[in-house]
Amino acid sequence: MPFSSPRILLGLSALALLLFNVSHVTASLFTSHKRSPKVLSFDFKKDVPRNTPLASRLRKRQKTVTADIDNAEIAYLINMTVGTPGQPFSVQLDTGSSDIWIPSVDSDACQQDAQACQALGQYDESASSSYVEAGQGQFQIQYQDNSAVTGDYINETLAIGNTVIKNMTMGLALQATRPFGIMGIGYDADESITAQSPTAVYPNIVAQLKAQGFISTLAYSLWLNDLNSLTGSILFGGVDTAKYHGNLVVLPVQPTNGTYTDFTVALSSVSVLDCSGAVQFSQTNLALPVILDSGTTDAYLPDSVVNPILGGVGVINDNDYGSIVPCDLANSPATLSFGFGGNGGLNISVGLGEFVTPIFNEEGVQPTFKDGAGTICSWGLMSSGTGPILFGDAFLRSAYVVYDLTNNQIGMAQTNFNTTDTHVVEISGSAIPSASITASAVMASQTFSGIPQETNAATKTGSTQATAPHGSPTFNLCVSETGSAKKKGAAFAVGPPRVEVTTVITGLVVLLSAAFGSSVILLR
């Protein structure tokens, strides 16, 4: 579900396009010896200019379907076409919602930001011979912050690369707060129409891929890769065993009021470890319902868990820039460890740097702390407050996650960053391939229902200096005064801070593929 912290406020009054080169595109069709299954894959090698001022630069029957995803540090966008002939779109890939919606050329968002819609896609029904109206004025999504997207339901032809889906039901937005849509890949019980009529569900894209013979079961795998990487992938109908370490551990999806509507799993522990592996903070015996949501940028935990971490890391709340830390913290080899399923479960290790991303103001300048203690970066682990507990992209990049909607289970393992190896195995039965155990010692009751707020389209202007001085960490984070990481005992190496688009950018900065295939672009 689309959700970002208050610092990720997308200014849509001006649109800057980040140009990038597609140097290699391949699409290959493989035949299985077993029953002639199709595996459809798309590989993209992209060269993206980075480290440039943002104000002046445009910043799979083995039945499986693979789509590559590209990291632009805002959100994950998948390229597709809608209609006949196909009209190109880049829409946000979202495990936390279940509808596809796209903006109409006549929508208020496209009237206000014509350039953005021209770049990311706008639908003109008069230009499509396959357009069918399916519910005028009936499409409505209400977000937690009371913002909404409204319009019509339509049936259309949708294509991702060479995979063509006929009669796909989707929303056509006439009123929206941003100029790009969503591809929801969650449970059909979470479709927006169920708020009006609980029994009026329709086959969403995952169900249509199965019904039209592209995959054998309602399941997919997500490999986001690390924050520095340009590519990752989503694999419908299968598991790529080369993309993770060890074996997958199965976690039961926790129902919400007896119904499966989102991908909630039981979080049983949270720890912070320094570069030598010494525990700086730990809470065990937890039973927290955490939603795994690729439509959320950051991670959100209850105050009782997150506040000691914020203090230990030295996070400061700034009036202009929100939760901030020194950018040198991105070089820390310290890690956060998240345990799932209790005894016999698994732990996912996330580098501290995954939560640290630079901020730029509207001139493309990186602000500094008030006391001159270096440049400021945003911090991506926050309080959930009264909202749901969410693990977004900041966590998901470090985990290989299999979403099995048929058997209501999640397969999870530590991701294998930046690997070029691949070994795709079809999911065809009740078991996730290569899964070792099911961890169900800890269960958690999910009471939250609904869709968190979408990305806020307001604009915030910041100066070249934060209003607050830098914080004082109480954890041993193994970062010297010069900002370099102490090498002794380091668990891994973290690269320099990454360029991020945040609250202070006056225009929407996107990565836009030069070729609309099945690539997915990260917009943070």
PDB file of C-alpha atoms in Angstrom, residues 329-476:
ATOM      1  CA  LEU A 329      26.084   6.707   9.747  1.00  0.00           C
ATOM      2  CA  ALA A 330      25.533   5.051   6.359  1.00  0.00           C
ATOM      3  CA  ASN A 331      29.089   3.719   6.669  1.00  0.00           C
ATOM      4  CA  SER A 332      28.404   1.937   9.945  1.00  0.00           C
ATOM      5  CA  PRO A 333      28.808  -1.852   9.775  1.00  0.00           C
ATOM      6  CA  ALA A 334      26.271  -2.227  12.605  1.00  0.00           C
ATOM      7  CA  THR A 335      23.147  -4.267  11.832  1.00  0.00           C
ATOM      8  CA  LEU A 336      19.559  -4.638  12.948  1.00  0.00           C
ATOM      9  CA  SER A 337      18.315  -8.188  13.326  1.00  0.00           C
ATOM     10  CA  PHE A 338      14.609  -8.989  13.011  1.00  0.00           C
ATOM     11  CA  GLY A 339      13.327 -12.359  14.247  1.00  0.00           C
ATOM     12  CA  PHE A 340      10.169 -14.007  12.919  1.00  0.00           C
ATOM     13  CA  GLY A 341       8.106 -16.946  14.099  1.00  0.00           C
ATOM     14  CA  GLY A 342       9.724 -17.422  17.505  1.00  0.00           C
ATOM     15  CA  ASN A 343      11.793 -20.537  18.318  1.00  0.00           C
ATOM     16  CA  GLY A 344      12.764 -22.333  15.143  1.00  0.00           C
ATOM     17  CA  GLY A 345      12.054 -19.239  13.071  1.00  0.00           C
ATOM     18  CA  LEU A 346      14.503 -17.046  11.216  1.00  0.00           C
ATOM     19  CA  ASN A 347      16.390 -13.796  11.590  1.00  0.00           C
ATOM     20  CA  ILE A 348      16.850 -11.247   8.821  1.00  0.00           C
ATOM     21  CA  SER A 349      19.887  -8.995   9.173  1.00  0.00           C
ATOM     22  CA  VAL A 350      19.532  -5.443   7.818  1.00  0.00           C
ATOM     23  CA  GLY A 351      22.520  -3.139   7.577  1.00  0.00           C
ATOM     24  CA  LEU A 352      22.155   0.159   9.404  1.00  0.00           C
ATOM     25  CA  GLY A 353      22.916   1.951   6.146  1.00  0.00           C
ATOM     26  CA  GLU A 354      19.659   0.663   4.606  1.00  0.00           C
ATOM     27  CA  PHE A 355      17.838   3.148   6.833  1.00  0.00           C
ATOM     28  CA  VAL A 356      20.114   6.107   5.976  1.00  0.00           C
ATOM     29  CA  THR A 357      19.467   8.156   2.823  1.00  0.00           C
ATOM     30  CA  PRO A 358      20.652  11.683   1.899  1.00  0.00           C
ATOM     31  CA  ILE A 359      18.415  14.744   1.675  1.00  0.00           C
ATOM     32  CA  PHE A 360      18.660  17.542  -0.889  1.00  0.00           C
ATOM     33  CA  ASN A 361      16.900  20.879  -0.876  1.00  0.00           C
ATOM     34  CA  GLU A 362      15.215  22.424  -3.892  1.00  0.00           C
ATOM     35  CA  GLU A 363      18.538  23.754  -5.206  1.00  0.00           C
ATOM     36  CA  GLY A 364      20.033  20.266  -5.127  1.00  0.00           C
ATOM     37  CA  VAL A 365      22.215  21.127  -2.120  1.00  0.00           C
ATOM     38  CA  GLN A 366      22.621  18.651   0.725  1.00  0.00           C
ATOM     39  CA  PRO A 367      21.888  20.488   4.010  1.00  0.00           C
ATOM     40  CA  THR A 368      24.141  20.309   7.050  1.00  0.00           C
ATOM     41  CA  PHE A 369      23.528  20.221  10.785  1.00  0.00           C
ATOM     42  CA  LYS A 370      23.114  23.489  12.668  1.00  0.00           C
ATOM     43  CA  ASP A 371      26.318  22.863  14.600  1.00  0.00           C
ATOM     44  CA  GLY A 372      28.279  22.107  11.416  1.00  0.00           C
ATOM     45  CA  ALA A 373      28.589  18.390  12.154  1.00  0.00           C
ATOM     46  CA  GLY A 374      28.419  17.259   8.530  1.00  0.00           C
ATOM     47  CA  THR A 375      25.566  16.634   6.116  1.00  0.00           C
ATOM     48  CA  ILE A 376      22.163  15.369   7.185  1.00  0.00           C
ATOM     49  CA  CYS A 377      20.406  12.213   6.033  1.00  0.00           C
ATOM     50  CA  SER A 378      16.922  10.851   6.608  1.00  0.00           C
ATOM     51  CA  TRP A 379      16.332   7.945   8.964  1.00  0.00           C
ATOM     52  CA  GLY A 380      13.918   5.238   7.824  1.00  0.00           C
ATOM     53  CA  LEU A 381      12.864   3.368  10.986  1.00  0.00           C
ATOM     54  CA  MET A 382      10.055   5.202  12.728  1.00  0.00           C
ATOM     55  CA  SER A 383       7.189   4.962  15.185  1.00  0.00           C
ATOM     56  CA  SER A 384       3.993   3.370  13.939  1.00  0.00           C
ATOM     57  CA  GLY A 385       1.988   5.447  16.405  1.00  0.00           C
ATOM     58  CA  THR A 386      -1.672   4.473  16.137  1.00  0.00           C
ATOM     59  CA  GLY A 387      -1.189   3.058  12.636  1.00  0.00           C
ATOM     60  CA  PRO A 388      -0.254  -0.445  11.533  1.00  0.00           C
ATOM     61  CA  ILE A 389       3.195  -1.950  12.020  1.00  0.00           C
ATOM     62  CA  LEU A 390       4.757  -1.961   8.564  1.00  0.00           C
ATOM     63  CA  PHE A 391       7.966  -3.299   7.053  1.00  0.00           C
ATOM     64  CA  GLY A 392       8.502  -1.528   3.754  1.00  0.00           C
ATOM     65  CA  ASP A 393      11.361  -1.398   1.288  1.00  0.00           C
ATOM     66  CA  ALA A 394      14.012  -0.481   3.874  1.00  0.00           C
ATOM     67  CA  PHE A 395      13.502  -3.982   5.338  1.00  0.00           C
ATOM     68  CA  LEU A 396      12.387  -5.886   2.243  1.00  0.00           C
ATOM     69  CA  ARG A 397      15.600  -5.199   0.351  1.00  0.00           C
ATOM     70  CA  SER A 398      17.428  -7.503   2.790  1.00  0.00           C
ATOM     71  CA  ALA A 399      14.897 -10.337   2.549  1.00  0.00           C
ATOM     72  CA  TYR A 400      13.913 -12.642  -0.280  1.00  0.00           C
ATOM     73  CA  VAL A 401      10.163 -13.009   0.163  1.00  0.00           C
ATOM     74  CA  VAL A 402       7.749 -15.522  -1.370  1.00  0.00           C
ATOM     75  CA  TYR A 403       4.081 -14.511  -1.187  1.00  0.00           C
ATOM     76  CA  ASP A 404       1.862 -17.612  -1.404  1.00  0.00           C
ATOM     77  CA  LEU A 405      -1.740 -16.422  -1.620  1.00  0.00           C
ATOM     78  CA  THR A 406      -3.141 -19.909  -2.220  1.00  0.00           C
ATOM     79  CA  ASN A 407      -1.810 -21.432   1.001  1.00  0.00           C
ATOM     80  CA  ASN A 408      -1.699 -18.210   3.066  1.00  0.00           C
ATOM     81  CA  GLN A 409       1.978 -18.403   3.836  1.00  0.00           C
ATOM     82  CA  ILE A 410       5.148 -16.383   3.412  1.00  0.00           C
ATOM     83  CA  GLY A 411       8.526 -17.873   2.558  1.00  0.00           C
ATOM     84  CA  MET A 412      11.483 -15.784   3.699  1.00  0.00           C
ATOM     85  CA  ALA A 413      15.272 -15.946   3.679  1.00  0.00           C
ATOM     86  CA  GLN A 414      18.272 -13.611   3.807  1.00  0.00           C
ATOM     87  CA  THR A 415      18.665 -12.086   0.370  1.00  0.00           C
ATOM     88  CA  ASN A 416      21.671 -12.688  -1.841  1.00  0.00           C
ATOM     89  CA  PHE A 417      22.591  -9.171  -2.913  1.00  0.00           C
ATOM     90  CA  ASN A 418      23.666  -8.367  -6.465  1.00  0.00           C
ATOM     91  CA  THR A 419      23.889 -11.936  -7.693  1.00  0.00           C
ATOM     92  CA  THR A 420      23.689 -12.569 -11.429  1.00  0.00           C
ATOM     93  CA  ASP A 421      22.933 -16.269 -10.908  1.00  0.00           C
ATOM     94  CA  THR A 422      19.443 -17.604 -11.385  1.00  0.00           C
ATOM     95  CA  HIS A 423      17.705 -20.935 -10.733  1.00  0.00           C
ATOM     96  CA  VAL A 424      13.947 -20.713 -11.130  1.00  0.00           C
ATOM     97  CA  VAL A 425      11.700 -23.364  -9.597  1.00  0.00           C
ATOM     98  CA  GLU A 426       7.965 -23.397 -10.220  1.00  0.00           C
ATOM     99  CA  ILE A 427       5.503 -23.213  -7.326  1.00  0.00           C
ATOM    100  CA  SER A 428       2.892 -25.780  -8.252  1.00  0.00           C
ATOM    101  CA  GLY A 429       1.542 -27.342  -5.070  1.00  0.00           C
ATOM    102  CA  SER A 430       0.912 -26.738  -1.395  1.00  0.00           C
ATOM    103  CA  ALA A 431       4.589 -26.371  -0.497  1.00  0.00           C
ATOM    104  CA  ILE A 432       6.983 -23.546  -1.294  1.00  0.00           C
ATOM    105  CA  PRO A 433      10.025 -25.074  -3.043  1.00  0.00           C
ATOM    106  CA  SER A 434      13.233 -25.212  -0.991  1.00  0.00           C
ATOM    107  CA  ALA A 435      11.411 -24.255   2.222  1.00  0.00           C
ATOM    108  CA  SER A 436      12.954 -26.033   5.206  1.00  0.00           C
ATOM    109  CA  ILE A 437      10.568 -25.489   8.115  1.00  0.00           C
ATOM    110  CA  THR A 438       7.378 -23.725   9.118  1.00  0.00           C
ATOM    111  CA  ALA A 439       7.895 -21.307  12.011  1.00  0.00           C
ATOM    112  CA  SER A 440       4.635 -20.947  13.908  1.00  0.00           C
ATOM    113  CA  ALA A 441       5.788 -20.872  17.534  1.00  0.00           C
ATOM    114  CA  VAL A 442       4.675 -17.242  17.752  1.00  0.00           C
ATOM    115  CA  MET A 443       1.413 -15.969  16.310  1.00  0.00           C
ATOM    116  CA  ALA A 444       0.174 -12.377  16.222  1.00  0.00           C
ATOM    117  CA  SER A 445      -3.326 -10.974  15.989  1.00  0.00           C
ATOM    118  CA  GLN A 446      -3.780  -8.340  13.277  1.00  0.00           C
ATOM    119  CA  THR A 447      -6.587  -5.882  14.012  1.00  0.00           C
ATOM    120  CA  PHE A 448      -5.727  -3.156  11.497  1.00  0.00           C
ATOM    121  CA  SER A 449      -7.858  -3.001   8.379  1.00  0.00           C
ATOM    122  CA  GLY A 450      -7.831  -0.579   5.485  1.00  0.00           C
ATOM    123  CA  ILE A 451      -5.123   1.023   3.356  1.00  0.00           C
ATOM    124  CA  PRO A 452      -2.441   3.333   4.807  1.00  0.00           C
ATOM    125  CA  GLN A 453      -2.102   6.798   3.353  1.00  0.00           C
ATOM    126  CA  GLU A 454      -0.687   7.240  -0.119  1.00  0.00           C
ATOM    127  CA  THR A 455       2.432   9.241  -0.905  1.00  0.00           C
ATOM    128  CA  ASN A 456       1.742  12.839   0.068  1.00  0.00           C
ATOM    129  CA  ALA A 457       1.949  15.263  -2.836  1.00  0.00           C
ATOM    130  CA  ALA A 458       2.588  18.383  -0.757  1.00  0.00           C
ATOM    131  CA  THR A 459       5.817  20.343  -1.109  1.00  0.00           C
ATOM    132  CA  LYS A 460       8.168  21.295   1.696  1.00  0.00           C
ATOM    133  CA  THR A 461      11.026  23.720   1.270  1.00  0.00           C
ATOM    134  CA  GLY A 462      14.122  23.415   3.433  1.00  0.00           C
ATOM    135  CA  SER A 463      17.162  25.630   3.907  1.00  0.00           C
ATOM    136  CA  THR A 464      20.775  24.585   3.541  1.00  0.00           C
ATOM    137  CA  GLN A 465      20.992  23.998   7.291  1.00  0.00           C
ATOM    138  CA  ALA A 466      18.925  21.916   9.669  1.00  0.00           C
ATOM    139  CA  THR A 467      17.343  23.652  12.645  1.00  0.00           C
ATOM    140  CA  ALA A 468      18.770  21.043  15.029  1.00  0.00           C
ATOM    141  CA  PRO A 469      22.306  20.039  16.014  1.00  0.00           C
ATOM    142  CA  HIS A 470      23.392  16.452  15.437  1.00  0.00           C
ATOM    143  CA  GLY A 471      22.429  13.774  17.945  1.00  0.00           C
ATOM    144  CA  SER A 472      24.648  11.740  20.255  1.00  0.00           C
ATOM    145  CA  PRO A 473      24.373   7.969  19.713  1.00  0.00           C
ATOM    146  CA  THR A 474      24.536   5.758  22.771  1.00  0.00           C
ATOM    147  CA  PHE A 475      25.096   2.569  20.742  1.00  0.00           C
ATOM    148  CA  ASN A 476      28.568   1.599  19.597  1.00  0.00           C
TER     149      ASN A 476
END
